[in-house]
mmCIF file of C-alpha atoms in Angstrom:
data_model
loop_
_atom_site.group_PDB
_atom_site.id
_atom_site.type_symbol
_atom_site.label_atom_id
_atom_site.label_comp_id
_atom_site.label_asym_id
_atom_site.label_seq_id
_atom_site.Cartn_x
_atom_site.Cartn_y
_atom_site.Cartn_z
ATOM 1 C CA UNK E 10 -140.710 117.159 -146.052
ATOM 2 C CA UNK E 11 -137.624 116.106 -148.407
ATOM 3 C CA UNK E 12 -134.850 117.750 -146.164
ATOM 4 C CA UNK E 13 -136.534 116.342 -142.862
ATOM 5 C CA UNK E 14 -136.385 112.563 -144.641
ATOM 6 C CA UNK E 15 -132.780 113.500 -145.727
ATOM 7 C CA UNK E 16 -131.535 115.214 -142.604
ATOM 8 C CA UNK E 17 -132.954 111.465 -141.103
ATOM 9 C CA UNK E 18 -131.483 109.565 -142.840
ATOM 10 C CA UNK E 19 -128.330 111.627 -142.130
ATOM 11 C CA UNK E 20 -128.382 111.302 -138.755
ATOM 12 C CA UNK E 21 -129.324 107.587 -138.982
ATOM 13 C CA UNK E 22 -126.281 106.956 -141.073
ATOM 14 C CA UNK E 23 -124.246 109.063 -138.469
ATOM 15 C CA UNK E 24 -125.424 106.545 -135.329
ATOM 16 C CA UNK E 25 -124.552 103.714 -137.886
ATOM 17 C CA UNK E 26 -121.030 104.829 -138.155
ATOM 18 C CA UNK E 27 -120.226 105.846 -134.531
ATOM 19 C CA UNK E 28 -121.638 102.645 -133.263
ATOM 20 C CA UNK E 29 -119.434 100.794 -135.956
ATOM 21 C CA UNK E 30 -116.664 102.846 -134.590
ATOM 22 C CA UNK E 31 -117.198 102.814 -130.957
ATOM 23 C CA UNK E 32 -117.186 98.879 -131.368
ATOM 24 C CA UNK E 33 -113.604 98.473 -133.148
ATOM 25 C CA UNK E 34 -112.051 100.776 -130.935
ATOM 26 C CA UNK E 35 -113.352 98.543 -127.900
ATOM 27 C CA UNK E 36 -111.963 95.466 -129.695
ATOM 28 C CA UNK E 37 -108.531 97.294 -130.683
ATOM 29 C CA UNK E 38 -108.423 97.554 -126.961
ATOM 30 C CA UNK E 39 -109.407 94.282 -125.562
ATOM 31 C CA UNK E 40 -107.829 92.173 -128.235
ATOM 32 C CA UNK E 41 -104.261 91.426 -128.943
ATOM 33 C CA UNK E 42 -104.881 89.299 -131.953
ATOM 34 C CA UNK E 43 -104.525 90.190 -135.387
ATOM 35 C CA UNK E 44 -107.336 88.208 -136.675
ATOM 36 C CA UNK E 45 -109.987 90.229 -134.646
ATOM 37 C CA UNK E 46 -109.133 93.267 -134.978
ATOM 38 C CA UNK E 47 -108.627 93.370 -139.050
ATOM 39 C CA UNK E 48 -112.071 91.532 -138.655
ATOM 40 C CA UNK E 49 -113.575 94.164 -137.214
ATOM 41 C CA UNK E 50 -112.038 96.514 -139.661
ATOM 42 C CA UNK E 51 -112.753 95.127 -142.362
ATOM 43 C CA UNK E 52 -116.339 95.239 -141.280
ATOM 44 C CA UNK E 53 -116.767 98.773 -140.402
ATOM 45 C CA UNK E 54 -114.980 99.253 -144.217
ATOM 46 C CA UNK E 55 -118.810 97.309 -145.209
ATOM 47 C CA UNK E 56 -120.291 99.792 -142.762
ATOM 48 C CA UNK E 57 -118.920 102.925 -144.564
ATOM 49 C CA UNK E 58 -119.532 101.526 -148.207
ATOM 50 C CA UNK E 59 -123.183 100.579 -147.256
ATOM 51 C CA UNK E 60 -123.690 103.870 -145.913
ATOM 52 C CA UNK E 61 -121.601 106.353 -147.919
ATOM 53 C CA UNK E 62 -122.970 108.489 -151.039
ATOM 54 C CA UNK E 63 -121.372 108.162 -154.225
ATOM 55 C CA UNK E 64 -122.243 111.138 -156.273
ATOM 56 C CA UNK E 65 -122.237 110.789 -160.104
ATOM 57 C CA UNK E 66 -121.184 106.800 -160.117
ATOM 58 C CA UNK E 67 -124.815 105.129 -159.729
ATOM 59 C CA UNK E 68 -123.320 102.023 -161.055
ATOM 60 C CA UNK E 69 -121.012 101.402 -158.857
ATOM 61 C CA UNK E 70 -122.893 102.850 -156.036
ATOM 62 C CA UNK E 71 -125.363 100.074 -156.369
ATOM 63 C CA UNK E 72 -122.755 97.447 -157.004
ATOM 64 C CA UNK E 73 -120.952 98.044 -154.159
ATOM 65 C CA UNK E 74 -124.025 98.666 -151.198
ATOM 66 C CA UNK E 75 -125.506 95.441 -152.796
ATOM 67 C CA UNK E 76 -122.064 93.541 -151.884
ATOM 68 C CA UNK E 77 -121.324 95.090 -148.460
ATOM 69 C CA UNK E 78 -125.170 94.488 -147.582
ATOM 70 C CA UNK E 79 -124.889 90.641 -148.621
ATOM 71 C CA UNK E 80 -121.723 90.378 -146.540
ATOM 72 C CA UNK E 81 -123.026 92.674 -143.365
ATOM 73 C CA UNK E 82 -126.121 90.067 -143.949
ATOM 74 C CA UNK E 83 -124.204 86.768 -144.011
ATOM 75 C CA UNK E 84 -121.596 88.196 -141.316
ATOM 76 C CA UNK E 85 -124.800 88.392 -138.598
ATOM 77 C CA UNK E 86 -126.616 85.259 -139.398
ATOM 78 C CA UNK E 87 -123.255 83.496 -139.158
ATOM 79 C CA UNK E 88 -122.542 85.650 -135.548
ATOM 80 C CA UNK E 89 -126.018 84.441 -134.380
ATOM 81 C CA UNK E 90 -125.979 80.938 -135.283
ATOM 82 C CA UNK E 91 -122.820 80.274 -133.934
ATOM 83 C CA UNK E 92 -123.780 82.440 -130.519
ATOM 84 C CA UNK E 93 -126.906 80.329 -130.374
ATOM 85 C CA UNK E 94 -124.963 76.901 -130.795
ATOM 86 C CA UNK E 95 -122.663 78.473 -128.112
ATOM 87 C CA UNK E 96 -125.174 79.187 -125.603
ATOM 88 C CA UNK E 97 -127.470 75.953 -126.133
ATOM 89 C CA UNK E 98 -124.513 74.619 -124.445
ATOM 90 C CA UNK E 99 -124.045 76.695 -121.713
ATOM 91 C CA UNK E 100 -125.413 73.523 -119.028
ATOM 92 C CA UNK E 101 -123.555 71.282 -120.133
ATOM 93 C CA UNK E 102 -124.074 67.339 -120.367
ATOM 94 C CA UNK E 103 -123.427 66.328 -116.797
ATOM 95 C CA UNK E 104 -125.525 63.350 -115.212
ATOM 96 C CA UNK E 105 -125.524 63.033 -111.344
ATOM 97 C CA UNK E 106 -125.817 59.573 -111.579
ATOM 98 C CA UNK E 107 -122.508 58.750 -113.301
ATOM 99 C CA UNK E 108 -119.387 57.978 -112.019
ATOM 100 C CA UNK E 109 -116.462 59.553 -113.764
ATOM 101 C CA UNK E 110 -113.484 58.154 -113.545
ATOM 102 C CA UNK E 111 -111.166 61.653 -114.016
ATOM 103 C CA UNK E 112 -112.562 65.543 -113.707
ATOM 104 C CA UNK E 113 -110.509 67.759 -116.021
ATOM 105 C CA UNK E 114 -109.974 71.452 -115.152
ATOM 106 C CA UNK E 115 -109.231 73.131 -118.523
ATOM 107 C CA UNK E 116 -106.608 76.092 -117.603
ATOM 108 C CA UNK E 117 -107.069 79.765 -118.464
ATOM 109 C CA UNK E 118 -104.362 82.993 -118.377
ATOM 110 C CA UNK E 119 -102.651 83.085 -114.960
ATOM 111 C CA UNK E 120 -101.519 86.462 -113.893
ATOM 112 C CA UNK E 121 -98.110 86.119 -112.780
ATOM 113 C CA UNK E 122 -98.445 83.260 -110.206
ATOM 114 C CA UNK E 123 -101.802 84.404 -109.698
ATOM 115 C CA UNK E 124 -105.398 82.795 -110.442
ATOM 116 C CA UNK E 125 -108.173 85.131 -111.852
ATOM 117 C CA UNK E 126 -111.639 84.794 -111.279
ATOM 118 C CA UNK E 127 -112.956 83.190 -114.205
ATOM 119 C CA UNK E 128 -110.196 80.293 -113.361
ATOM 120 C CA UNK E 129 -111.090 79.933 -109.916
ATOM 121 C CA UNK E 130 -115.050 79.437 -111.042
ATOM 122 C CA UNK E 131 -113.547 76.664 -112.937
ATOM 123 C CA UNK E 132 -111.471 75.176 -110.087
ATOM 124 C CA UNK E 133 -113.905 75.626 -107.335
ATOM 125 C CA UNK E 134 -116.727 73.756 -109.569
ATOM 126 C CA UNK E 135 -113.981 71.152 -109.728
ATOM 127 C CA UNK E 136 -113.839 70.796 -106.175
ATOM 128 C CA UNK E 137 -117.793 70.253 -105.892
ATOM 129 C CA UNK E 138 -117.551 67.625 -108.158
ATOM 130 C CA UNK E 139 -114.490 66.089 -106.732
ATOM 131 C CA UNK E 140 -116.017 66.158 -102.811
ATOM 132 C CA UNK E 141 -119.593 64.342 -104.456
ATOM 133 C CA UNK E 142 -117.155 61.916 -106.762
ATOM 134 C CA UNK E 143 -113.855 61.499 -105.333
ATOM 135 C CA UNK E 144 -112.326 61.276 -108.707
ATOM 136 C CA UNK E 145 -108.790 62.104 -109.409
ATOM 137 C CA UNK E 146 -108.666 65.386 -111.151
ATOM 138 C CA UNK E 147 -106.417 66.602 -114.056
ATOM 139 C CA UNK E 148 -105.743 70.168 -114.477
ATOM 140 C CA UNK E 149 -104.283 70.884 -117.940
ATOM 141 C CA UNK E 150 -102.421 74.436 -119.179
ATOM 142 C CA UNK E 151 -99.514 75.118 -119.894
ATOM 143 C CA UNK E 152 -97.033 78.389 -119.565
ATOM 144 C CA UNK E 153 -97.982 81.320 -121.690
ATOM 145 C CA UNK E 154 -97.373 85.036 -122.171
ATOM 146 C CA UNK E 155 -97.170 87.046 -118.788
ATOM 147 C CA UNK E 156 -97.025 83.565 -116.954
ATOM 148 C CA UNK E 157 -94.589 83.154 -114.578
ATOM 149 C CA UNK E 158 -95.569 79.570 -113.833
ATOM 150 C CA UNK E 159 -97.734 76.950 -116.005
ATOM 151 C CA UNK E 160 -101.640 77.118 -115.484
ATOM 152 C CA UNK E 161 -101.675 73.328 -114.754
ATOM 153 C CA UNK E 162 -99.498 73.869 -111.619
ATOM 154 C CA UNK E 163 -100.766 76.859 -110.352
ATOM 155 C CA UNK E 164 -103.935 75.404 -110.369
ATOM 156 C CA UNK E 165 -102.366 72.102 -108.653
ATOM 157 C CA UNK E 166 -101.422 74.914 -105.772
ATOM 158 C CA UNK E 167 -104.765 76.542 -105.416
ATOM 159 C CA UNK E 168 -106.507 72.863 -105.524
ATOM 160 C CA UNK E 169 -104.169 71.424 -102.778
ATOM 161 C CA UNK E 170 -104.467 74.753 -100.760
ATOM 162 C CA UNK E 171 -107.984 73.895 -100.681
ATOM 163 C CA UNK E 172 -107.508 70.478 -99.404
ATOM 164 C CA UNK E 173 -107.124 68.554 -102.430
ATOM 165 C CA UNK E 174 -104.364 65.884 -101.954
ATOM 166 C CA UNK E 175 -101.683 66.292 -104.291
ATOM 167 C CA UNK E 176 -101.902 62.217 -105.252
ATOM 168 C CA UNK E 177 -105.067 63.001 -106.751
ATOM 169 C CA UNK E 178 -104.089 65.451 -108.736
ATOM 170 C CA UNK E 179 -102.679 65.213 -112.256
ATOM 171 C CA UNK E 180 -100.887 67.680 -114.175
ATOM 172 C CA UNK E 181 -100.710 68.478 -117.797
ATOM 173 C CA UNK E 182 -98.771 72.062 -118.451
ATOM 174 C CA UNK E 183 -97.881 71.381 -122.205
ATOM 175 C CA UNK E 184 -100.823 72.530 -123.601
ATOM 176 C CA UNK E 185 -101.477 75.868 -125.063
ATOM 177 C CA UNK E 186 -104.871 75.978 -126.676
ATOM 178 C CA UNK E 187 -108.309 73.900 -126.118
ATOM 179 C CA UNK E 188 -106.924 71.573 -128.942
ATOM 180 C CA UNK E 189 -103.712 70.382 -127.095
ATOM 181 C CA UNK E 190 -105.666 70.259 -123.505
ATOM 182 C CA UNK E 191 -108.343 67.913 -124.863
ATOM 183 C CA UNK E 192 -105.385 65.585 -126.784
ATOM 184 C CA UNK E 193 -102.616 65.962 -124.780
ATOM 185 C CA UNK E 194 -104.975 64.880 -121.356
ATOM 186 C CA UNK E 195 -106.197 61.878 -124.148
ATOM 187 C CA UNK E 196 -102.746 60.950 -124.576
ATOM 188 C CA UNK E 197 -101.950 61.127 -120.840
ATOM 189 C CA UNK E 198 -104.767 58.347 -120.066
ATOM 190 C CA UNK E 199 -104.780 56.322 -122.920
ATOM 191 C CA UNK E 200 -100.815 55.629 -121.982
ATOM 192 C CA UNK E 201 -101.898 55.458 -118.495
ATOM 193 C CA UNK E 202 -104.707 53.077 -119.200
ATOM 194 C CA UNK E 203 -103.122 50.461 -121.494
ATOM 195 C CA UNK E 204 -105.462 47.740 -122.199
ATOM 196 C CA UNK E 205 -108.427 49.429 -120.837
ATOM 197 C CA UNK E 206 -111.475 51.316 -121.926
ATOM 198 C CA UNK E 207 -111.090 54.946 -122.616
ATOM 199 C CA UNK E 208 -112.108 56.628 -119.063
ATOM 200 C CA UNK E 209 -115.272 58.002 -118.146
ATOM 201 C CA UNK E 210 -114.395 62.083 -118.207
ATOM 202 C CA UNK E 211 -116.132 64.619 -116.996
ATOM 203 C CA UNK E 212 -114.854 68.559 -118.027
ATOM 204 C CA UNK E 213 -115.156 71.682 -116.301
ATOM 205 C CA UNK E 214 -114.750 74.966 -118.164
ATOM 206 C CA UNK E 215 -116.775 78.220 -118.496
ATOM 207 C CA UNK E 216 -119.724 78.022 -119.790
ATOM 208 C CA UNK E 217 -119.571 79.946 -123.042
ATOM 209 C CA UNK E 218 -116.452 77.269 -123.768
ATOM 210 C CA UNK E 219 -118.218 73.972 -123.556
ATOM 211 C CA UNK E 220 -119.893 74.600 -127.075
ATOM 212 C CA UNK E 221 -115.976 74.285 -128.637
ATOM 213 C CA UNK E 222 -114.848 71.300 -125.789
ATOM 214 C CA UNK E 223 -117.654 69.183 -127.270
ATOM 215 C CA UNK E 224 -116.935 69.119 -130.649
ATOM 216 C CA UNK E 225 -113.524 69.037 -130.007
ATOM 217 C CA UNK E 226 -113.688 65.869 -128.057
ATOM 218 C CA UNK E 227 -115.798 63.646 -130.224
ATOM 219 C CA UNK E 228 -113.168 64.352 -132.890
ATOM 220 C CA UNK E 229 -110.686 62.930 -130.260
ATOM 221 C CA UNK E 230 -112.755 60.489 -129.339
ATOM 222 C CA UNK E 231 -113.225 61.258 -125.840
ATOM 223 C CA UNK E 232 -115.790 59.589 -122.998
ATOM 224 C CA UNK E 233 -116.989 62.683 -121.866
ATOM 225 C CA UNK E 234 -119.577 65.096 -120.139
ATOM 226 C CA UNK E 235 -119.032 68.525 -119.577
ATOM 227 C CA UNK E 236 -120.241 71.145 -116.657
ATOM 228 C CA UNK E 237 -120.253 75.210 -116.640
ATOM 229 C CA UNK E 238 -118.572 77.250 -114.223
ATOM 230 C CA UNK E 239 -119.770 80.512 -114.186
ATOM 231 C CA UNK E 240 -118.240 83.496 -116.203
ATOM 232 C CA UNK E 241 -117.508 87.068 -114.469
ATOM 233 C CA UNK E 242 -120.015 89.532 -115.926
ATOM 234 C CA UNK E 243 -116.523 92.233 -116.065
ATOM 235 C CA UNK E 244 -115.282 89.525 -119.032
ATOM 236 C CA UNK E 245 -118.289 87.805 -120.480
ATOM 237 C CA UNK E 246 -118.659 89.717 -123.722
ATOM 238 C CA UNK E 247 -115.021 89.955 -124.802
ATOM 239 C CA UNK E 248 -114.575 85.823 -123.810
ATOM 240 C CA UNK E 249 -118.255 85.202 -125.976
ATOM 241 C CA UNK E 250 -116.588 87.501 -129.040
ATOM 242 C CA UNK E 251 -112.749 85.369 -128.664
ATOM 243 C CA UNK E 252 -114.954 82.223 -128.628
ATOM 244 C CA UNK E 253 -116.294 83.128 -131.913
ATOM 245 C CA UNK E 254 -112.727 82.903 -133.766
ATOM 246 C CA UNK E 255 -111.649 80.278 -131.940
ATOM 247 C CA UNK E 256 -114.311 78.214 -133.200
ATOM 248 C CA UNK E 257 -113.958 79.259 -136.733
ATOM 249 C CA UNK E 258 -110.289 78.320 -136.099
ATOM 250 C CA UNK E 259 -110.651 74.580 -134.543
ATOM 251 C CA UNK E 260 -113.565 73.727 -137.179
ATOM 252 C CA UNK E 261 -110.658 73.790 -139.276
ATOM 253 C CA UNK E 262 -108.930 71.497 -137.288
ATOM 254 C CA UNK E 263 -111.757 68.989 -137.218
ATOM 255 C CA UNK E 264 -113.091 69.446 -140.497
ATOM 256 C CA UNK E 265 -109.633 68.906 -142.464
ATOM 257 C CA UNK E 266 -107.368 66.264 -139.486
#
């Protein structure tokens, strides 16, 4: 009975670790930033501590699964807070009986010249609003690694393809982060709109993003509503895992500017 409890717990310990494994070699591969993928080191180190045997040093043996299992512990209630704040935003704040006075497109990665899927969801939701509205639209993104033009005006191209005149079309392609599209499109109207109130806005991005755009723009001070484009299924998981950093990373920003 003793060796059938061990050899389970054994094997147990052996999924543990594989999983744990299986899941930082998927983010070595889908992520190119540093941040993630020593985070996800650093937590398969708590895996291996938790689960490892440490023959003849009791003390430390309990000293050490007591601290990885507090951090594995505060590492997933954290994860599934922040995923649940994320998601309870995923409809956005959009009211069909307000008139907006601007529709902002927030950009994503262009592939060359080219716009992937998950962009034109955001563009073509842009559209819909603009045919029911009429309201001139800002696209904001600017030029980033593997971009051989700006976001902002490759999305002006696929917008006016589609019948969009190009008068009613704005362009911000300075930006390189949710941050700078949310100020540097505040910064646009408010010199724009001397004198006046602060514009009705209303912002399209995916809908895993609009969680970060909102608290983002009532630190800027921005008039705003926000609506979801859908997400391709091929790209929802590692977007919902980036969008956990990058909200760590702009609380900052809001918490301490």
């Amino acid at each position: 009975m003793f060796r059938k409890k061990a050899r389970f717990k054994v094997i147990i310990k052996g999924i543990i670790l594989v999983i744990a494994l299986f899941i930082t070699i998927w983010a070595f591969l889908s992520f190119t930033q540093t941040l993630i993928k020593a985070s996800f080191i650093i937590f398969d180190l708590l895996i291996i501590t938790l689960i490892a045997n440490y023959n003849g040093m009791q003390l430390i043996n309990k000293r050490l699964k007591l601290i990885s299992m507090s951090l594995i512990i505060t590492v997933l209630i954290s994860v599934t807070i922040l995923s649940l704040f994320i998601i309870s935003d995923f409809n956005g704040s959009f009211q069909e009986e307000v008139k907006y006075d601007f529709i902002l497109i927030m950009g994503d990665a262009v592939q060359g010249t080219k716009i992937p899927h998950r962009l034109s969801n955001r563009l073509d939701k842009g559209i819909e609003i603009y045919l029911k509205q009429k309201a001139v639209i800002i696209v904001s993104g600017g030029k980033g690694p593997g971009e051989d033009v700006a976001e902002a005006d490759a999305m002006k191209q696929y917008l006016v393809d589609r019948g969009i005149p190009s008068s009613d079309i704005i362009v911000e392609n300075q930006s390189d982060s949710t941050k700078q599209n949310l100020l540097n499109t505040k910064h646009l109207l408010v010199n724009d709109m001397t004198g006046l109130p602060i514009p009705a806005l209303l912002i399209v991005s995916s809908d895993y993003h609009l969680f970060r755009i909102s608290f983002l723009a009532k630190h800027d001070d921005l008039k705003f509503d926000t609506i979801p484009s859908a997400t391709p299924n091929n790209v929802f998981i590692k977007a919902f895992v980036r969008e956990w950093f990058a909200i760590v990373n702009d609380l900052q920003y809001v918490l301490f500017n």
